[in-house]
Amino acid sequence: MPEGQALQPERRPVAFRGGGFLPRTSRAVGAIGFAVVLLAWQGALAAGWISPVFLPSPVEVALALRDLAASGELWRHLSISLYRIVLGWSFGTAAGLGVGSAMALFSLARSLGMPMISALFPIPKIALLPLLILWLGIGETSKVATIGLGVFFPTAIATYSGIDNVSRTLIRMAQSFGIPFGAIVCKVALPGALPSILSGMRISASIALLLVVSAEMIGAESGIGAFVLSAGNLMQTDQLVAGVAVLSVLGLLVGAALSAAEKALLSWR
Amino acid sequence: MKLAVDVRRHAYDDLLVLSDVSFTVADGEVVCIVGPSGCGKSTLLGIVGGLVRPTDGTVATEGALRPGTLNPVTFVFQDFALLPWRSVRDNVGFPLEHHRLSSADREARVSDALARTGLADFAGALPKQLSGGMRQRVGIARALAVEPALLLLDEPLSALDAQTRELLMDDFGRLWMGAGITALYVTHNLDEALRLADRIVVLSRRPGRIKDIVSVGIDRPDRTAVAAAPRLAVLRERLWSLIRDEAASADREMARA
Ligand SMILES: Nc1ncnc2c1ncn2[C@@H]1O[C@H](COP(=O)(O)OP(=O)(O)OP(=O)(O)O)[C@@H](O)[C@H]1O
Ligand SMILES: [Mg+2]
């Protein structure tokens, strides 16, 4: 029987059913959405629907930001916050990398570290600030230590699980060539754990930002957190929102820096 | 390099994996190991290569090494085991990094190994940019760069398609067989074993014991000739009859587990 004829009596086209599940992003749409929100915000204030006592207009926020930048006030607060973040984050990251690696590589460190980290990780680190202030004083050390503690745990966990998940065959391959232990750690285990370590850094960076603001709200004269708090106390909502906007930009910049690092360091994936 | 394997017993906790596996491999000989899934072939290779400590047994090598030999006992892995963040060149150079070599010697070894495996044009590529066959060529180049005396290959072709497998088997003949390199080669594929081996060790299902050792007895270059086909078919039949029942019951065991 010729094949063509077998289909003849009832010919049906095959309907396409593979559509959807392919969302795309458009920068233009994103920008328009942003502009619409700002315009609605400005419009709502102009129309008197929102009292300017509670929310400043975007234009007022922009003007406040300009004045703050011009007077050097913005940089004074921002630089002290950045100083605390960089210091706390660096200490926390260094300690987390060390402890996480040790836990991934040595039985003793793993047996000791796992239960301790499990017990201490869930504590919101800001709750320890009063204790740290008691021990270390109200100055920089207690704030830096709070940030360091907050950064330490996610970094240690990311490093530990990153190394632990490095392919066993890669380790065996290195051993089969007689590569010494230290070189296997540096050339196989740590590079293999880098994806996990970098995503841990994404978490630890946002924790550092959160903690610096919280710590500055609890006990500091300077820093973005202290600035936002005092603006609130003085009902200077334009200053307050300007400070919050600066924090948002700071978060975005850190995220962009990490994305760039991932792109540069993990292009092999 | 000669090899004497004598594994009286190997167990993972309560699971007995190997029992009374002893055989010797002559200098320059290629011995294939076949046996059903889970019978301990990879474990045996790990023991021979010093990566697994046998519960009870010894492995010894004998014979003078060539002066250029950096890593006498060298593995080639089933899943290639390339460092994905390193280029082809740096993967091949990886085992050389902890040896005291002049940088000229190091580069010469790497580029020689790349040239012999046909990878010279891909030296800067990352593993993810290569096909499976190319990746295994990198694995082989890395092994050749240390001038091994004994190669341990754990199903080096089983992750590849049939055509790539053919090509690489030709390469094996060219690259290390007859070059005085002794080899222990684990495979599931009887045709691969019949093409490459001087002798074939057949293991039983777990716990792996030696069921038989079959000599191929045909010159390796002649095996692809039509004239050799009947004799190879007889050997294949014999190997398959040794394995069939073992494989079938190993399969049932797996299904039950
Ligand atoms: N590190 C280990 N710990 C515990 N059990 C293991 C370990 N490695 C292997 N086994 C078990 O030992 C047995 C033999 O494993 P092995 O990998 O040596 O078999 P194989 O013959 O290479 O199998 P395959 O043909 O599937 O590659 C299997 O049952 C496996 O589950
Ligand atoms: Mg195996």
Coordinates of C-alpha atoms and ligand atoms in Angstrom, one line a residue:
Chain A
M1 CA 0.0 0.0 0.0
P2 CA 1.5 3.3 -1.0
E3 CA 2.1 5.5 2.1
G4 CA 0.7 8.6 0.7
Q5 CA -2.7 7.0 0.3
A6 CA -2.9 5.7 3.8
L7 CA -3.2 9.3 5.0
Q8 CA -5.8 10.4 2.5
P9 CA -9.2 9.7 4.0
E10 CA -8.8 12.1 6.9
R11 CA -6.0 14.6 6.5
R12 CA -5.4 16.7 9.6
P13 CA -2.6 19.2 10.0
V14 CA -0.5 18.7 13.2
A15 CA -1.3 21.7 15.4
F16 CA 1.6 23.6 17.0
R17 CA 1.6 23.2 20.8
G18 CA 5.2 24.1 21.8
G19 CA 4.5 27.7 22.7
G20 CA 5.1 29.7 25.9
F21 CA 7.6 29.2 28.7
L22 CA 10.1 31.5 27.0
P23 CA 9.8 34.8 28.7
R24 CA 12.1 37.6 27.6
T25 CA 13.1 40.8 29.3
S26 CA 13.0 44.2 27.6
R27 CA 15.0 47.1 29.1
A28 CA 12.7 49.6 27.5
V29 CA 9.6 48.1 29.3
G30 CA 11.5 48.1 32.6
A31 CA 12.5 51.8 32.2
I32 CA 8.9 52.8 31.3
G33 CA 7.6 51.0 34.3
F34 CA 10.0 52.8 36.5
A35 CA 9.1 56.2 35.0
V36 CA 5.4 55.5 35.4
V37 CA 5.8 54.8 39.1
L38 CA 7.8 58.0 39.6
L39 CA 5.3 60.0 37.7
A40 CA 2.3 58.6 39.6
W41 CA 4.2 59.3 42.9
Q42 CA 4.8 62.9 41.8
G43 CA 1.3 63.2 40.5
A44 CA -0.3 61.9 43.7
L45 CA 1.5 64.5 45.7
A46 CA 0.7 67.3 43.3
A47 CA -3.0 66.3 43.3
G48 CA -2.9 66.4 47.1
W49 CA -3.8 62.7 47.5
I50 CA -0.8 62.2 49.7
S51 CA 0.3 64.6 52.5
P52 CA 3.9 65.9 51.9
V53 CA 4.4 65.4 55.7
F54 CA 4.5 61.6 55.2
L55 CA 6.1 61.3 51.7
P56 CA 8.3 63.8 49.9
S57 CA 8.0 64.0 46.1
P58 CA 10.6 62.5 43.9
V59 CA 11.8 65.9 42.9
E60 CA 12.3 66.9 46.5
V61 CA 14.2 63.7 47.2
A62 CA 16.4 64.5 44.2
L63 CA 17.0 68.1 45.4
A64 CA 17.8 66.8 48.9
L65 CA 20.2 64.3 47.5
R66 CA 21.9 67.1 45.5
D67 CA 22.3 69.3 48.6
L68 CA 23.6 66.4 50.6
A69 CA 26.2 65.6 48.0
A70 CA 27.2 69.3 47.6
S71 CA 27.6 69.9 51.3
G72 CA 29.8 66.7 51.7
E73 CA 27.3 65.4 54.3
L74 CA 26.4 62.4 52.1
W75 CA 30.0 61.4 51.6
R76 CA 30.7 61.8 55.3
H77 CA 28.0 59.3 56.2
L78 CA 28.5 57.0 53.3
S79 CA 32.3 56.7 53.8
I80 CA 32.0 55.7 57.4
S81 CA 29.3 53.1 56.5
L82 CA 31.5 51.8 53.7
Y83 CA 34.4 51.6 56.0
R84 CA 32.5 49.4 58.5
I85 CA 31.1 47.2 55.7
V86 CA 34.5 46.6 54.0
L87 CA 36.2 45.9 57.3
G88 CA 33.5 43.6 58.7
W89 CA 32.9 41.9 55.4
S90 CA 36.6 41.2 54.9
F91 CA 37.1 39.8 58.4
G92 CA 33.9 37.7 58.2
T93 CA 34.8 36.4 54.7
A94 CA 38.4 35.5 55.6
A95 CA 37.3 33.6 58.7
G96 CA 34.4 32.0 56.8
L97 CA 36.7 30.8 54.0
G98 CA 39.1 29.4 56.5
V99 CA 36.6 27.7 58.7
G100 CA 34.5 26.4 55.8
S101 CA 37.5 24.9 54.1
A102 CA 38.7 23.3 57.3
M103 CA 35.3 21.8 57.8
A104 CA 35.2 20.4 54.3
L105 CA 38.7 18.9 54.5
F106 CA 39.3 17.7 58.1
S107 CA 37.2 15.3 60.2
L108 CA 37.9 17.1 63.5
A109 CA 36.9 20.5 62.1
R110 CA 33.8 19.0 60.6
S111 CA 32.8 17.2 63.7
L112 CA 33.3 20.4 65.8
G113 CA 32.1 22.9 63.3
M114 CA 28.9 21.4 62.0
P115 CA 26.9 21.4 65.3
M116 CA 28.3 24.8 66.3
I117 CA 27.4 26.5 63.0
S118 CA 24.0 24.9 63.0
A119 CA 23.3 26.2 66.5
L120 CA 24.7 29.8 65.9
F121 CA 23.7 30.4 62.3
P122 CA 19.9 31.0 63.0
I123 CA 20.6 33.8 65.6
P124 CA 19.8 37.2 64.0
K125 CA 23.3 38.7 64.5
I126 CA 21.9 42.1 65.3
A127 CA 20.7 40.6 68.6
L128 CA 24.3 40.2 69.6
L129 CA 25.1 43.9 69.1
P130 CA 24.2 44.9 72.7
L131 CA 26.5 42.1 74.0
L132 CA 29.3 43.1 71.6
I133 CA 28.9 46.7 72.7
L134 CA 29.3 45.6 76.3
W135 CA 32.5 43.7 75.4
L136 CA 34.0 46.0 72.8
G137 CA 32.5 49.4 73.6
I138 CA 30.2 51.6 71.6
G139 CA 32.9 52.4 69.0
E140 CA 33.7 50.9 65.6
T141 CA 34.8 47.5 66.9
S142 CA 31.4 46.3 68.0
K143 CA 29.8 47.3 64.7
V144 CA 32.5 45.8 62.6
A145 CA 32.3 42.6 64.7
T146 CA 28.5 42.4 64.2
I147 CA 28.9 42.6 60.5
G148 CA 31.8 40.1 60.6
L149 CA 29.7 37.6 62.5
G150 CA 26.8 38.0 60.1
V151 CA 29.1 37.5 57.1
F152 CA 31.0 34.6 58.6
F153 CA 28.3 32.1 58.8
P154 CA 26.9 32.1 55.2
T155 CA 30.5 32.3 53.9
A156 CA 31.6 29.3 56.0
I157 CA 28.5 27.3 54.9
A158 CA 29.0 28.2 51.2
T159 CA 32.7 27.3 51.3
Y160 CA 32.1 24.1 53.1
S161 CA 29.3 22.9 50.8
G162 CA 31.2 24.1 47.7
I163 CA 34.3 22.1 48.5
D164 CA 32.3 19.2 49.7
N165 CA 30.5 19.1 46.3
V166 CA 33.6 19.2 44.2
S167 CA 33.5 16.1 42.0
R168 CA 35.2 13.2 43.7
T169 CA 36.8 12.1 40.4
L170 CA 38.6 15.4 40.1
I171 CA 40.2 14.9 43.5
R172 CA 41.1 11.3 42.7
M173 CA 42.5 12.4 39.4
A174 CA 44.8 14.9 41.2
Q175 CA 45.8 12.2 43.7
S176 CA 46.5 9.7 40.9
F177 CA 49.1 12.1 39.6
G178 CA 50.7 12.4 43.0
I179 CA 49.7 16.1 43.4
P180 CA 50.4 17.1 47.1
F181 CA 47.5 17.8 49.4
G182 CA 48.0 21.6 49.5
A183 CA 48.1 21.9 45.8
I184 CA 44.9 19.8 45.4
V185 CA 43.2 22.2 47.8
C186 CA 44.4 25.3 45.9
K187 CA 44.1 24.0 42.4
V188 CA 41.1 21.7 42.5
A189 CA 39.0 22.1 45.6
L190 CA 38.9 25.9 45.9
P191 CA 38.4 26.7 42.2
G192 CA 35.7 24.0 42.1
A193 CA 34.0 25.6 45.1
L194 CA 34.2 29.1 43.6
P195 CA 30.6 29.1 42.1
S196 CA 29.3 28.3 45.6
I197 CA 31.6 30.7 47.3
L198 CA 30.5 33.6 45.0
S199 CA 26.8 32.9 45.5
G200 CA 27.6 32.9 49.2
M201 CA 29.1 36.3 48.8
R202 CA 25.9 37.6 47.3
I203 CA 24.1 36.6 50.4
S204 CA 26.9 37.9 52.8
A205 CA 27.1 41.2 51.0
S206 CA 23.4 41.9 51.5
I207 CA 23.7 40.8 55.1
A208 CA 26.6 43.2 55.6
L209 CA 24.4 46.1 54.2
L210 CA 21.5 45.1 56.4
L211 CA 23.7 44.9 59.5
V212 CA 25.6 48.1 59.0
V213 CA 22.3 50.0 58.8
S214 CA 20.8 48.2 61.8
A215 CA 24.0 48.7 63.9
E216 CA 24.1 52.4 63.0
M217 CA 20.5 52.9 64.0
I218 CA 21.2 51.4 67.4
G219 CA 24.4 53.2 68.4
A220 CA 26.1 55.7 66.0
E221 CA 26.3 59.4 65.2
S222 CA 27.4 58.9 61.7
G223 CA 26.8 56.5 58.9
I224 CA 23.8 56.1 56.5
G225 CA 21.8 54.2 59.1
A226 CA 22.2 56.9 61.7
F227 CA 21.5 59.6 59.1
V228 CA 18.2 57.9 58.1
L229 CA 17.2 57.5 61.7
S230 CA 17.8 61.1 62.7
A231 CA 16.1 62.4 59.5
G232 CA 13.1 60.3 60.6
N233 CA 13.2 61.8 64.1
L234 CA 13.3 65.3 62.7
M235 CA 10.4 64.5 60.2
Q236 CA 12.8 65.4 57.3
T237 CA 11.3 62.9 55.0
D238 CA 13.1 64.2 51.9
Q239 CA 16.4 63.5 53.6
L240 CA 15.2 60.1 54.9
V241 CA 14.1 58.9 51.5
A242 CA 17.3 60.2 50.0
G243 CA 19.3 58.1 52.4
V244 CA 17.2 55.1 51.6
A245 CA 17.8 55.7 47.9
V246 CA 21.5 55.8 48.5
L247 CA 21.3 52.4 50.2
S248 CA 19.4 51.0 47.2
V249 CA 22.0 52.2 44.8
L250 CA 24.7 50.8 47.1
G251 CA 23.0 47.4 47.0
L252 CA 22.7 47.6 43.2
L253 CA 26.4 48.4 42.8
V254 CA 27.5 45.6 45.0
G255 CA 25.3 43.2 43.1
A256 CA 26.6 44.5 39.8
A257 CA 30.2 44.0 41.0
L258 CA 29.5 40.5 42.0
S259 CA 27.9 39.7 38.7
A260 CA 31.0 41.1 36.9
A261 CA 33.2 38.9 39.1
E262 CA 31.1 35.9 38.3
K263 CA 31.2 36.6 34.7
A264 CA 35.0 37.0 34.7
L265 CA 35.8 34.1 37.1
L266 CA 33.2 31.5 36.1
S267 CA 33.2 31.8 32.3
W268 CA 34.3 28.2 32.2
R269 CA 30.9 26.9 33.3
Chain B
M1 CA 56.8 -2.4 33.8
K2 CA 55.6 -5.7 35.2
L3 CA 52.6 -5.8 37.5
A4 CA 51.6 -8.4 40.1
V5 CA 48.1 -8.1 41.5
D6 CA 47.1 -10.2 44.5
V7 CA 43.9 -9.0 46.1
R8 CA 42.8 -11.6 48.5
R9 CA 39.8 -9.7 49.7
H10 CA 38.3 -6.3 49.5
A11 CA 35.1 -5.2 51.3
Y12 CA 33.3 -1.9 51.7
D13 CA 32.0 -2.3 55.3
D14 CA 30.0 -5.5 55.1
L15 CA 29.9 -5.6 51.3
L16 CA 32.4 -8.0 49.9
V17 CA 33.5 -6.7 46.5
L18 CA 36.6 -8.6 45.5
S19 CA 37.7 -12.1 46.4
D20 CA 40.9 -13.8 45.4
V21 CA 41.8 -11.7 42.4
S22 CA 45.4 -12.4 41.5
F23 CA 47.1 -12.2 38.2
T24 CA 50.2 -10.7 36.7
V25 CA 50.7 -8.5 33.7
A26 CA 53.9 -8.7 31.7
D27 CA 55.9 -5.8 30.6
G28 CA 54.2 -4.0 27.7
E29 CA 51.2 -6.3 27.9
V30 CA 47.6 -5.0 27.6
V31 CA 45.2 -6.8 29.9
C32 CA 41.5 -6.0 29.7
I33 CA 39.1 -6.7 32.6
V34 CA 35.5 -7.5 31.9
G35 CA 32.7 -8.4 34.2
P36 CA 29.1 -7.5 35.1
S37 CA 28.2 -4.1 36.6
G38 CA 29.1 -3.7 40.2
C39 CA 31.5 -6.6 40.3
G40 CA 34.4 -4.4 41.5
K41 CA 36.3 -3.5 38.3
S42 CA 36.7 0.1 39.2
T43 CA 37.6 -0.9 42.8
L44 CA 40.3 -3.2 41.5
L45 CA 41.7 -0.5 39.3
G46 CA 41.7 1.9 42.3
I47 CA 43.6 -0.7 44.3
V48 CA 46.2 -1.2 41.6
G49 CA 46.6 2.6 41.3
G50 CA 46.9 3.2 45.0
L51 CA 43.7 5.1 45.3
V52 CA 41.9 2.4 47.3
R53 CA 43.4 0.6 50.2
P54 CA 42.6 -3.1 49.8
T55 CA 41.2 -4.9 52.9
D56 CA 43.6 -7.7 52.4
G57 CA 46.1 -7.9 49.5
T58 CA 49.1 -6.4 47.8
V59 CA 50.0 -4.9 44.4
A60 CA 53.6 -4.7 43.2
T61 CA 55.3 -3.4 40.2
E62 CA 58.7 -4.4 38.9
G63 CA 61.1 -3.1 36.3
A64 CA 63.3 -0.1 35.6
L65 CA 61.6 3.1 34.6
R66 CA 62.6 5.3 31.7
P67 CA 64.3 8.5 32.9
G68 CA 61.4 10.7 31.7
T69 CA 58.8 8.9 33.6
L70 CA 57.2 11.3 36.1
N71 CA 54.1 9.3 37.2
P72 CA 54.7 5.6 36.6
V73 CA 51.1 4.5 37.3
T74 CA 48.7 6.8 35.5
F75 CA 44.9 6.8 35.2
V76 CA 42.6 7.6 32.3
F77 CA 39.1 8.2 33.5
Q78 CA 35.7 7.3 32.2
D79 CA 34.3 10.8 32.6
F80 CA 37.6 12.3 31.6
A81 CA 38.2 14.2 34.9
L82 CA 39.3 17.4 33.3
L83 CA 39.5 20.6 35.3
P84 CA 36.7 22.6 33.6
W85 CA 38.3 26.0 34.4
R86 CA 41.5 25.2 32.7
S87 CA 42.3 25.2 29.0
V88 CA 43.3 22.1 27.2
R89 CA 46.9 23.1 27.5
D90 CA 46.7 23.7 31.2
N91 CA 44.9 20.5 31.8
V92 CA 47.6 18.6 30.1
G93 CA 50.2 20.6 32.0
F94 CA 48.5 20.1 35.4
P95 CA 50.3 17.0 36.5
L96 CA 53.7 18.5 35.5
E97 CA 53.3 21.5 37.8
H98 CA 54.6 19.9 41.0
H99 CA 57.6 18.4 39.2
R100 CA 60.9 20.2 39.0
L101 CA 61.1 20.7 35.3
S102 CA 62.6 23.5 33.2
S103 CA 59.8 25.5 31.6
A104 CA 61.1 24.5 28.2
D105 CA 60.9 20.8 29.2
R106 CA 57.4 21.3 30.5
E107 CA 56.2 23.1 27.4
A108 CA 57.8 20.5 25.2
R109 CA 56.0 17.7 27.0
V110 CA 52.7 19.5 26.8
S111 CA 53.0 20.4 23.1
D112 CA 54.3 16.9 22.2
A113 CA 51.3 15.3 24.0
L114 CA 48.9 17.7 22.3
A115 CA 50.4 17.0 18.9
R116 CA 50.3 13.3 19.3
T117 CA 46.7 13.3 20.2
G118 CA 45.7 15.8 17.5
L119 CA 44.9 18.6 19.9
A120 CA 47.4 21.2 18.8
D121 CA 44.7 23.4 17.4
F122 CA 42.6 23.2 20.5
A123 CA 45.3 24.1 23.1
G124 CA 43.5 27.2 24.2
A125 CA 40.0 25.8 24.3
L126 CA 38.1 25.0 27.5
P127 CA 36.7 21.5 28.1
K128 CA 33.1 22.7 27.7
Q129 CA 33.9 23.7 24.1
L130 CA 35.0 20.2 23.1
S131 CA 33.2 17.1 22.1
G132 CA 33.3 14.0 24.3
G133 CA 35.9 12.4 22.0
M134 CA 38.1 15.5 22.2
R135 CA 37.8 15.6 25.9
Q136 CA 39.0 12.0 26.3
R137 CA 41.9 12.9 23.9
V138 CA 42.8 15.5 26.5
G139 CA 42.6 12.9 29.2
I140 CA 44.9 10.7 27.1
A141 CA 47.3 13.6 26.4
R142 CA 47.5 14.4 30.1
A143 CA 48.4 10.8 30.8
L144 CA 51.0 10.7 28.0
A145 CA 52.7 13.9 29.2
V146 CA 53.9 12.2 32.4
E147 CA 55.4 9.3 30.3
P148 CA 53.6 6.5 32.3
A149 CA 55.0 3.0 32.6
L150 CA 51.5 1.5 33.5
L151 CA 48.3 3.0 32.2
L152 CA 45.1 2.2 34.2
L153 CA 42.0 2.9 32.0
D154 CA 38.5 2.7 33.6
E155 CA 36.0 2.4 30.7
P156 CA 37.7 5.2 28.8
L157 CA 35.4 5.0 25.8
S158 CA 32.1 4.1 27.4
A159 CA 30.9 7.7 27.5
L160 CA 31.5 8.1 23.8
D161 CA 29.5 7.2 20.7
A162 CA 30.4 4.2 18.6
Q163 CA 32.3 6.1 15.8
T164 CA 34.4 8.2 18.2
R165 CA 35.1 4.9 20.0
E166 CA 36.5 3.4 16.8
L167 CA 38.7 6.4 16.1
L168 CA 40.1 6.4 19.7
M169 CA 40.8 2.7 19.6
D170 CA 42.9 3.3 16.5
D171 CA 44.7 6.1 18.4
F172 CA 45.3 3.8 21.4
G173 CA 47.1 1.4 19.0
R174 CA 49.2 4.2 17.7
L175 CA 49.9 6.0 21.0
W176 CA 50.8 3.5 23.6
M177 CA 50.5 -0.1 22.4
G178 CA 53.8 -1.4 21.3
A179 CA 55.4 1.7 22.9
G180 CA 56.3 -0.5 25.9
I181 CA 53.5 0.9 28.1
T182 CA 51.8 -1.7 30.1
A183 CA 48.0 -1.3 30.4
L184 CA 45.1 -2.5 32.5
Y185 CA 41.9 -1.6 30.7
V186 CA 38.4 -2.0 32.2
T187 CA 35.6 -2.2 29.8
H188 CA 32.0 -3.5 29.4
N189 CA 32.5 -3.9 25.7
L190 CA 33.7 -7.3 24.5
D191 CA 34.6 -6.0 21.1
E192 CA 36.8 -3.3 22.6
A193 CA 38.5 -5.9 24.7
L194 CA 39.0 -8.2 21.7
R195 CA 40.4 -5.4 19.7
L196 CA 42.9 -4.1 22.3
A197 CA 43.8 -6.9 24.8
D198 CA 46.6 -9.4 24.8
R199 CA 44.7 -11.2 27.6
I200 CA 41.2 -10.7 29.0
V201 CA 40.4 -11.3 32.6
V202 CA 36.8 -12.2 33.1
L203 CA 35.4 -11.4 36.6
S204 CA 32.3 -13.0 38.1
R205 CA 29.5 -11.0 39.6
R206 CA 30.0 -9.5 43.0
P207 CA 32.0 -10.5 44.9
G208 CA 34.3 -10.4 41.8
R209 CA 36.5 -13.5 41.4
I210 CA 38.5 -14.4 38.4
K211 CA 36.3 -16.7 36.2
D212 CA 38.7 -17.1 33.4
I213 CA 41.7 -15.5 31.7
V214 CA 41.4 -15.6 27.9
S215 CA 44.4 -15.0 25.6
V216 CA 43.5 -13.4 22.3
G217 CA 46.5 -14.7 20.4
I218 CA 46.0 -12.7 17.2
D219 CA 48.4 -9.9 16.3
R220 CA 46.8 -6.7 17.2
P221 CA 47.1 -5.0 13.7
D222 CA 45.5 -8.1 12.1
R223 CA 42.4 -8.0 14.2
T224 CA 40.5 -5.5 12.0
A225 CA 41.2 -7.7 9.0
V226 CA 38.4 -9.8 7.6
A227 CA 40.4 -13.0 7.9
A228 CA 40.5 -12.6 11.7
A229 CA 36.7 -12.3 12.0
P230 CA 35.9 -16.0 12.5
R231 CA 38.5 -16.5 15.2
L232 CA 37.4 -13.3 17.0
A233 CA 33.8 -14.5 16.7
V234 CA 34.7 -17.7 18.5
L235 CA 36.5 -15.8 21.2
R236 CA 33.6 -13.4 21.6
E237 CA 31.2 -16.3 21.9
R238 CA 33.4 -17.9 24.6
L239 CA 33.6 -14.6 26.5
W240 CA 29.9 -14.0 26.3
S241 CA 29.1 -17.5 27.5
L242 CA 31.3 -16.8 30.5
I243 CA 29.6 -13.5 31.2
R244 CA 26.0 -14.0 30.2
D245 CA 24.8 -15.8 33.3
E246 CA 26.8 -13.6 35.6
A247 CA 25.5 -10.5 34.0
A248 CA 21.9 -11.7 34.1
S249 CA 22.0 -12.6 37.8
A250 CA 23.9 -9.4 38.6
D251 CA 21.1 -7.5 36.8
R252 CA 18.4 -9.3 38.9
E253 CA 20.3 -8.5 42.0
M254 CA 20.4 -4.8 41.1
A255 CA 16.7 -4.8 40.4
R256 CA 16.0 -6.3 43.8
A257 CA 18.3 -3.9 45.6
Ligands
LIG1 N1 33.5 4.0 48.1 C1 32.6 3.0 48.2 N2 31.9 2.8 49.3 C2 31.0 1.8 49.4 N3 30.7 1.0 48.4 C3 31.3 1.2 47.2 C4 32.3 2.2 47.0 N4 32.7 2.1 45.8 C5 32.0 1.1 45.2 N5 31.2 0.5 46.1 C6 30.4 -0.7 45.8 O1 31.2 -1.7 45.5 C7 30.7 -2.5 44.4 C8 31.7 -2.5 43.3 O2 31.9 -1.2 42.7 P1 32.8 -0.9 41.5 O3 32.6 0.6 41.2 O4 34.1 -1.3 41.8 O5 32.1 -1.8 40.4 P2 32.3 -1.8 38.8 O6 32.6 -3.2 38.5 O7 33.3 -0.8 38.4 O8 30.9 -1.4 38.3 P3 30.5 -0.7 36.9 O9 30.6 -1.7 35.9 O10 29.1 -0.2 37.2 O11 31.5 0.4 36.7 C9 29.4 -1.8 44.0 O12 28.4 -2.6 44.6 C10 29.5 -0.4 44.6 O13 28.2 0.0 45.0
MG2 MG 33.3 1.0 37.3

